[in-house]
PDB file of C-alpha atoms in Angstrom:
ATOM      1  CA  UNK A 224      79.904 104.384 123.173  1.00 93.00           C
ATOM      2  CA  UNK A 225      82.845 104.024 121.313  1.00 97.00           C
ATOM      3  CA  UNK A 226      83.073 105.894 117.995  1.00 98.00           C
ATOM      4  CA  UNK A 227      85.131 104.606 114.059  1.00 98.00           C
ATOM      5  CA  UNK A 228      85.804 108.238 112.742  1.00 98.00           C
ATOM      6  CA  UNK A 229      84.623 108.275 108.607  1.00 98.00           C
ATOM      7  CA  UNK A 230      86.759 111.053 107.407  1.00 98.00           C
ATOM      8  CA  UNK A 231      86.643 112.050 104.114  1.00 98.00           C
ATOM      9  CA  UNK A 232      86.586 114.929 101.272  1.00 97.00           C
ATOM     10  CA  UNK A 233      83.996 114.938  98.427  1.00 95.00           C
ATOM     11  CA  UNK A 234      83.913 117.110  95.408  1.00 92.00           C
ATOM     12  CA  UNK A 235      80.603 115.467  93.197  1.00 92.00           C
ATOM     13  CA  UNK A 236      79.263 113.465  96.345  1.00 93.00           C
ATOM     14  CA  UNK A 237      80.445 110.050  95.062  1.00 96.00           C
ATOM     15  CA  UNK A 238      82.932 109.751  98.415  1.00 97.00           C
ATOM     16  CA  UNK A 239      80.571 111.027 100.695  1.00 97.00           C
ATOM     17  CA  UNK A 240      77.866 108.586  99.977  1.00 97.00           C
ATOM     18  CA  UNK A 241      81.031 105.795 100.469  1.00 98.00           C
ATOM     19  CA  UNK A 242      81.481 107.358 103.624  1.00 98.00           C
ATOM     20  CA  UNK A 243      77.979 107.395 104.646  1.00 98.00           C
ATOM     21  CA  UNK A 244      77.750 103.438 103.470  1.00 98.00           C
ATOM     22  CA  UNK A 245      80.949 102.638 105.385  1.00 98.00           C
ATOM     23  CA  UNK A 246      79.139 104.578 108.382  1.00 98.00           C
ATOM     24  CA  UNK A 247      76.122 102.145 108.295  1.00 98.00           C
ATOM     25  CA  UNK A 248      78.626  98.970 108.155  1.00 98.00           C
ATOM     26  CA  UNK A 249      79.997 100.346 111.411  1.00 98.00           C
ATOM     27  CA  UNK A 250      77.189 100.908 112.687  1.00 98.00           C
ATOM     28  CA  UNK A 251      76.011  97.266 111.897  1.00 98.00           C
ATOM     29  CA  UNK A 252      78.100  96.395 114.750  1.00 98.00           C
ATOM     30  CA  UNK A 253      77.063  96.214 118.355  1.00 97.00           C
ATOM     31  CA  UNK A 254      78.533  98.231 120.809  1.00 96.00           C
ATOM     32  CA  UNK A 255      80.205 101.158 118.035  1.00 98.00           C
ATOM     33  CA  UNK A 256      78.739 103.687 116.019  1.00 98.00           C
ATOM     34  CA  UNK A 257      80.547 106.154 113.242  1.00 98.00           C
ATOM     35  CA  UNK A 258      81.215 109.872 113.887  1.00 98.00           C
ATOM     36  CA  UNK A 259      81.146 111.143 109.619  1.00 98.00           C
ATOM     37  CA  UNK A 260      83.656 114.179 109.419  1.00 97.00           C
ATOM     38  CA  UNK A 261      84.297 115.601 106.595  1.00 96.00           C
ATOM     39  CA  UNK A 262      87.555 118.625 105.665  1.00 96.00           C
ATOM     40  CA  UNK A 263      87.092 122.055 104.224  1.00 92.00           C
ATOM     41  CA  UNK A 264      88.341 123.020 100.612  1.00 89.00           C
ATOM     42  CA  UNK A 265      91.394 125.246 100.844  1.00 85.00           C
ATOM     43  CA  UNK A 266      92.465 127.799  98.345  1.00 73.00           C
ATOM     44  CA  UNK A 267      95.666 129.673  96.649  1.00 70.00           C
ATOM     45  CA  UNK A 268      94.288 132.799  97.901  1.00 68.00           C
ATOM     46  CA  UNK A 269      95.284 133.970 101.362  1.00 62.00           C
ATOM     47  CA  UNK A 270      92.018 134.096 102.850  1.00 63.00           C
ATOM     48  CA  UNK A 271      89.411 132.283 104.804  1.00 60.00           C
ATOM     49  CA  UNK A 272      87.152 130.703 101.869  1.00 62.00           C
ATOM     50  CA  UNK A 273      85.037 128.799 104.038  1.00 63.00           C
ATOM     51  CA  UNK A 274      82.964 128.951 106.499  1.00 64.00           C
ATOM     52  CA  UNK A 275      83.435 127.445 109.789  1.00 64.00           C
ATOM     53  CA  UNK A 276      80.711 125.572 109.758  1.00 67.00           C
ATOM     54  CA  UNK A 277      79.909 123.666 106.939  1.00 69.00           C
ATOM     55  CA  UNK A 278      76.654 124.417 104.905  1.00 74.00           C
ATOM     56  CA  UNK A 279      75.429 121.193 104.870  1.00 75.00           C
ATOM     57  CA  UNK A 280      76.983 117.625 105.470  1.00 79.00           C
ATOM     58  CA  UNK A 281      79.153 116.729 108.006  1.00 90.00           C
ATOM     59  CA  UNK A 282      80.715 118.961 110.661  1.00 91.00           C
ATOM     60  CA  UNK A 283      84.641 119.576 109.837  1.00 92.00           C
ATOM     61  CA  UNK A 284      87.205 117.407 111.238  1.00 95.00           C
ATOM     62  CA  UNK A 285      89.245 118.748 114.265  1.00 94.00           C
ATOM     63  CA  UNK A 286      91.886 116.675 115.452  1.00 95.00           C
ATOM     64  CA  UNK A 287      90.403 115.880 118.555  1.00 96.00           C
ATOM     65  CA  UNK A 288      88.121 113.737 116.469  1.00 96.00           C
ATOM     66  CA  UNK A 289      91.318 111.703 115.388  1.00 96.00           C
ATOM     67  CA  UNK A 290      92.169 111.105 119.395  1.00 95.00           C
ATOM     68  CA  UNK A 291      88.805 110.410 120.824  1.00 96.00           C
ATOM     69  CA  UNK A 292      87.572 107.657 118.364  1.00 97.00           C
ATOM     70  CA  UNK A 293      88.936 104.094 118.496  1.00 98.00           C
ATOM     71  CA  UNK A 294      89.556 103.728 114.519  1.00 98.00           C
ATOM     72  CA  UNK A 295      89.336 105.619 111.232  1.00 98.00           C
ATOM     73  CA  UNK A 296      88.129 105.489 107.762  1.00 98.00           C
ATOM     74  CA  UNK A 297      89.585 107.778 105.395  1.00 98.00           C
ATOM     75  CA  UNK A 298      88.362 108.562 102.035  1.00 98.00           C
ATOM     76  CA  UNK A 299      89.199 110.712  99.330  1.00 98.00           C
ATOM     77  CA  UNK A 300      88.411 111.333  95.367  1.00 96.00           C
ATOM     78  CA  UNK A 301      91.836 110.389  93.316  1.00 95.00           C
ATOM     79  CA  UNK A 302      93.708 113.331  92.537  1.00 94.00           C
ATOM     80  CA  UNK A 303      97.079 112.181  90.288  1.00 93.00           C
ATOM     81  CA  UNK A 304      97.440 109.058  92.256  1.00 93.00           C
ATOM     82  CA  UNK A 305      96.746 110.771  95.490  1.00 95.00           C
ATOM     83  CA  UNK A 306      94.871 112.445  97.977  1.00 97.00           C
ATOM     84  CA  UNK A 307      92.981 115.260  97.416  1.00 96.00           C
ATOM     85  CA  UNK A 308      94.670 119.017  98.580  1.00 95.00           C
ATOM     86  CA  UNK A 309      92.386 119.537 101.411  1.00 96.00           C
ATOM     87  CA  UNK A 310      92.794 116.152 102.893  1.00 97.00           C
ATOM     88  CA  UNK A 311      96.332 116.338 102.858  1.00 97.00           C
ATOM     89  CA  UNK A 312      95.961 119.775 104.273  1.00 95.00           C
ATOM     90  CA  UNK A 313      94.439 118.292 106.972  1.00 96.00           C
ATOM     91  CA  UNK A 314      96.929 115.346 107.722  1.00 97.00           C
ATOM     92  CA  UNK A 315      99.811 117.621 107.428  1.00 96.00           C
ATOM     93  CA  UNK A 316      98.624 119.780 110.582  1.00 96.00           C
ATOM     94  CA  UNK A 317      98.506 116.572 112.536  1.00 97.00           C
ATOM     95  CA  UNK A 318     102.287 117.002 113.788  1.00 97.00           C
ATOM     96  CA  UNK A 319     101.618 117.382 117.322  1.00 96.00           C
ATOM     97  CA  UNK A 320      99.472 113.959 117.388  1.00 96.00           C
ATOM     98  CA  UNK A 321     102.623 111.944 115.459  1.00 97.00           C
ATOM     99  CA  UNK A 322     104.900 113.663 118.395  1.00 97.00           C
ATOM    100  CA  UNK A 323     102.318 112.457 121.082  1.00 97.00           C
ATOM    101  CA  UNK A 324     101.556 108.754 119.492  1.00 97.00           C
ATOM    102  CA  UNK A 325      97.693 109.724 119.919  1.00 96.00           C
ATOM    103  CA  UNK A 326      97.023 107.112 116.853  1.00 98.00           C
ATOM    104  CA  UNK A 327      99.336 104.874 117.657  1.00 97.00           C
ATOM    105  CA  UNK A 328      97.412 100.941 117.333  1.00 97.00           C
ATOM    106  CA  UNK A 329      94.584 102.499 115.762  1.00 98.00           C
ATOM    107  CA  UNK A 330      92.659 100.602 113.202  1.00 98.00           C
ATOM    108  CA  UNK A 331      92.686 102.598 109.636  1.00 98.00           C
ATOM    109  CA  UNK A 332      91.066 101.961 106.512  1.00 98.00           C
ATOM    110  CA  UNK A 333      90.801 104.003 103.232  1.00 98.00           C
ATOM    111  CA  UNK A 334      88.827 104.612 100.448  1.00 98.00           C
ATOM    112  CA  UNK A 335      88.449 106.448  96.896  1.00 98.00           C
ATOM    113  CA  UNK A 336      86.461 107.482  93.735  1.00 97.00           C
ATOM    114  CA  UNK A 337      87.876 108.257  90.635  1.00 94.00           C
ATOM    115  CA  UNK A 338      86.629 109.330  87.288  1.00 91.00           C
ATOM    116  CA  UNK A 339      88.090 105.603  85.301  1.00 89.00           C
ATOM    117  CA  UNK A 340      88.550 102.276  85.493  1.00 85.00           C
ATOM    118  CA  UNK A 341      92.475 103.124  86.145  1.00 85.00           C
ATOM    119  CA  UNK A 342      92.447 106.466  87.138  1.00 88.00           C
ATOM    120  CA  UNK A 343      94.848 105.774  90.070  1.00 92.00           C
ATOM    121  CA  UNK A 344      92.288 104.335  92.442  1.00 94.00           C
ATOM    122  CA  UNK A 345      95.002 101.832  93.951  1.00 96.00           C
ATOM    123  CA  UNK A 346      98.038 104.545  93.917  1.00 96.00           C
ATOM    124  CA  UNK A 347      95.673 106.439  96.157  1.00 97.00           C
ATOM    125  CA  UNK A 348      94.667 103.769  98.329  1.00 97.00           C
ATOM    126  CA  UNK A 349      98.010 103.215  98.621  1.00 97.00           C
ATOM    127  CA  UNK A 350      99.103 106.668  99.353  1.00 96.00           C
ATOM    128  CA  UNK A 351      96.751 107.596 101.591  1.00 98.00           C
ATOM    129  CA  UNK A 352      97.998 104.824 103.816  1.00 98.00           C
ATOM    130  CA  UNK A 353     101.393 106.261 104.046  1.00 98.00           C
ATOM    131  CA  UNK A 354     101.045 109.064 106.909  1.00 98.00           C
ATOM    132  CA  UNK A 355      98.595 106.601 108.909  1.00 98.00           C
ATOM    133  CA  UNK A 356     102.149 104.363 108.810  1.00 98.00           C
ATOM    134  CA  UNK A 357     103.826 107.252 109.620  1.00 98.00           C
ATOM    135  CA  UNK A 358     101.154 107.407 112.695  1.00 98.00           C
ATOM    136  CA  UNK A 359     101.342 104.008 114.027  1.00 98.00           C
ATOM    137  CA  UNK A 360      98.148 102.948 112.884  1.00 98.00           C
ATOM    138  CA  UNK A 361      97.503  99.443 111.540  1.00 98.00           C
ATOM    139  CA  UNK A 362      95.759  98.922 108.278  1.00 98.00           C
ATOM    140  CA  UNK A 363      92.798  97.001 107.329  1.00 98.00           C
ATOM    141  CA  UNK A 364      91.908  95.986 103.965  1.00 97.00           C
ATOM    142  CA  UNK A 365      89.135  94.113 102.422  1.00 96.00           C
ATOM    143  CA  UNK A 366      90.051  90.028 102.044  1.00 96.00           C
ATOM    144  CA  UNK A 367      88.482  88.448  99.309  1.00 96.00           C
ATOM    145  CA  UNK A 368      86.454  86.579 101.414  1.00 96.00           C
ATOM    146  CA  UNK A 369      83.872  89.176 100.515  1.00 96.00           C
ATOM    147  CA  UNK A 370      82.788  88.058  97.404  1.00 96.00           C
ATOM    148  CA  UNK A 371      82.028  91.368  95.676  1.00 96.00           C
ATOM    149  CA  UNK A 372      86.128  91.711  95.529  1.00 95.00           C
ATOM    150  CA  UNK A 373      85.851  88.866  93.031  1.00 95.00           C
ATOM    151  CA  UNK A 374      82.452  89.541  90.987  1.00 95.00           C
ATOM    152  CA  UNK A 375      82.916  93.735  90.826  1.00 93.00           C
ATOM    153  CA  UNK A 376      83.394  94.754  87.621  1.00 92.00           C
ATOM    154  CA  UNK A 377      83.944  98.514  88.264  1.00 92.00           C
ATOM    155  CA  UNK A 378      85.802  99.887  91.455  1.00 92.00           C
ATOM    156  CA  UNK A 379      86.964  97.368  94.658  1.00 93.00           C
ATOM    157  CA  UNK A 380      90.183  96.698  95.569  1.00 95.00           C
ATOM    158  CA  UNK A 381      91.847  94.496  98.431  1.00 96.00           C
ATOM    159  CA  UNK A 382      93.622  98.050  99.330  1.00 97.00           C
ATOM    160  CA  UNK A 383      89.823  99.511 100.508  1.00 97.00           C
ATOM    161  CA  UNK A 384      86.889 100.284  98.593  1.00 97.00           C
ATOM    162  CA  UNK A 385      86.731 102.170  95.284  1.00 96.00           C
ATOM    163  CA  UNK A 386      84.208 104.136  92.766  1.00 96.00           C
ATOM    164  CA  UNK A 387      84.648 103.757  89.520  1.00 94.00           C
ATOM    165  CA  UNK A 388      82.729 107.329  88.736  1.00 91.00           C
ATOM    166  CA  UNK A 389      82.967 107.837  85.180  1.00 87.00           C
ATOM    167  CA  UNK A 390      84.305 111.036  83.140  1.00 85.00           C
ATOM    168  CA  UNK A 391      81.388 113.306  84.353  1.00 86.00           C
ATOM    169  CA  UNK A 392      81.344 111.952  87.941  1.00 86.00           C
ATOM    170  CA  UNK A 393      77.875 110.488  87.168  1.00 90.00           C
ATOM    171  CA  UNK A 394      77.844 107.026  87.593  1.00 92.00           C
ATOM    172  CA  UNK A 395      76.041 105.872  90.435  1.00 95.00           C
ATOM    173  CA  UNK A 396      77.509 103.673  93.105  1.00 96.00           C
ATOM    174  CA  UNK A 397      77.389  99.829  92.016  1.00 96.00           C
ATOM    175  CA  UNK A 398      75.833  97.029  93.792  1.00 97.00           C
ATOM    176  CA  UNK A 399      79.199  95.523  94.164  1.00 97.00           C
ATOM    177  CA  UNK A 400      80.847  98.950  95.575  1.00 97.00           C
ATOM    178  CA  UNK A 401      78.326  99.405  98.082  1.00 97.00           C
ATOM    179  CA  UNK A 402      78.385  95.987  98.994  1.00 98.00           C
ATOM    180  CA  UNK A 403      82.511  96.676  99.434  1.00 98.00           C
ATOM    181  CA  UNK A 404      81.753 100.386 101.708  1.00 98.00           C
ATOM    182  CA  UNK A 405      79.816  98.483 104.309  1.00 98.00           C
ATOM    183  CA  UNK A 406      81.959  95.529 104.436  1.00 98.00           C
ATOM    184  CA  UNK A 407      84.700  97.470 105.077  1.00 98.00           C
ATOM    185  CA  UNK A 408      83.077  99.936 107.764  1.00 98.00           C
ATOM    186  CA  UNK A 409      81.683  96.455 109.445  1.00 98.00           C
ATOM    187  CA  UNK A 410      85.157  95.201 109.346  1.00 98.00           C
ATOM    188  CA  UNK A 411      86.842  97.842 111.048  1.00 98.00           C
ATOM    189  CA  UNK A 412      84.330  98.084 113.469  1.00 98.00           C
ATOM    190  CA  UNK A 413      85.083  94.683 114.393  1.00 98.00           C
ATOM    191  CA  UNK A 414      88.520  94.647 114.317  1.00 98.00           C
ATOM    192  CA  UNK A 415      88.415  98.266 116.707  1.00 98.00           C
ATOM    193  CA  UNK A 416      86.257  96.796 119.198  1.00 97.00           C
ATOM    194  CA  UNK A 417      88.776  93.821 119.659  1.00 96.00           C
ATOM    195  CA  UNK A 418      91.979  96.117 119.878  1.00 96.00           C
ATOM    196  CA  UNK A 419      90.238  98.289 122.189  1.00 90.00           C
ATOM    197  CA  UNK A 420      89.419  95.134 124.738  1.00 85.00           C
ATOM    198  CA  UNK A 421      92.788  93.901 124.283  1.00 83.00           C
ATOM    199  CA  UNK A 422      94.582  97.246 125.370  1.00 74.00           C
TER     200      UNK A 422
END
């Protein structure tokens, strides 16, 4: 069955339980389900910090993961208006699959948490979509025919879906947020299945 890759990095949990919402969206679709990745930290120091094997949670990404599924959802907590260090870690070893066009016509989306209301939730959206460009991939956002864009009154953006996690990271996903993490997931689900009939 064909598989969305949900790749993501979470610190306090809040993007991992996006992931695992966007996961059920794709899932809600017939004929897909969602392989949930997930990227080690990395470190200053010039060592191995992790394990290979993660000690709970999702397996680490390898970039075979990126080939063999037919779209991707990428999440990451906001870090200055960007992606987290070990996600770009990851996308910057991902050479050799920009020289081969593996992702080329893929189906991408991307999510975020951050600790405020502007905490550079968009500038990461935004940001993170710049080496899936780079890759070929096409982007899908969230229209505003969902109406939870419209009503949310903490994270959601047309860009992908957003946490709005407060100062201590404590704030629980909102009704409206989760609504947004499955729409999204359902949406690229939909939108992968279609590319990969038409190629």
């Amino acid at each position: 069955m064909p598989e969305i890759l949900v790749l993501y990095y979470s610190t306090h949990g809040a993007t991992r339980q996006m992931a695992q919402l966007i996961a059920r969206g794709v899932e809600s679709v017939a004929g897909v389900t969602a392989r949930i990745r997930t990227v080690p930290r990395i470190s200053t120091v010039c060592e191995a910090i992790e394990a290979v094997v993660p000690d709970a949670g999702a397996p680490y990404a390898e970039l075979a993961d990126l080939k063999e599924c037919i779209g991707l959802a990428l999440g990451s907590p906001t870090r200055f208006g960007n992606m987290a260090a070990p996600m770009k870690y990851f996308w910057d070893g991902t050479v050799g699959d920009w020289l081969q066009g593996s992702l080329i016509g893929k189906p991408a989306s991307v999510f975020t948490s951050t600790g405020s209301m502007h905490g550079g939730n968009e500038a990461t959206l935004l940001t993170m979509m710049l080496p899936l460009l780079h890759h070929g991939m096409l982007i899908v956002g969230t229209p505003y025919s969902e109406t939870a864009l419209s009503n949310t009154t903490t994270g959601g953006t047309p860009y992908g879906p957003s946490h709005v996690a407060g100062s201590e990271s404590n704030q629980p996903l909102s009704a409206d947020e989760k609504q947004l993490c499955i729409a999204q997931g359902k949406r690229l689900a939909q939108v992968a299945l279609k590319l990969a009939v038409a190629s």
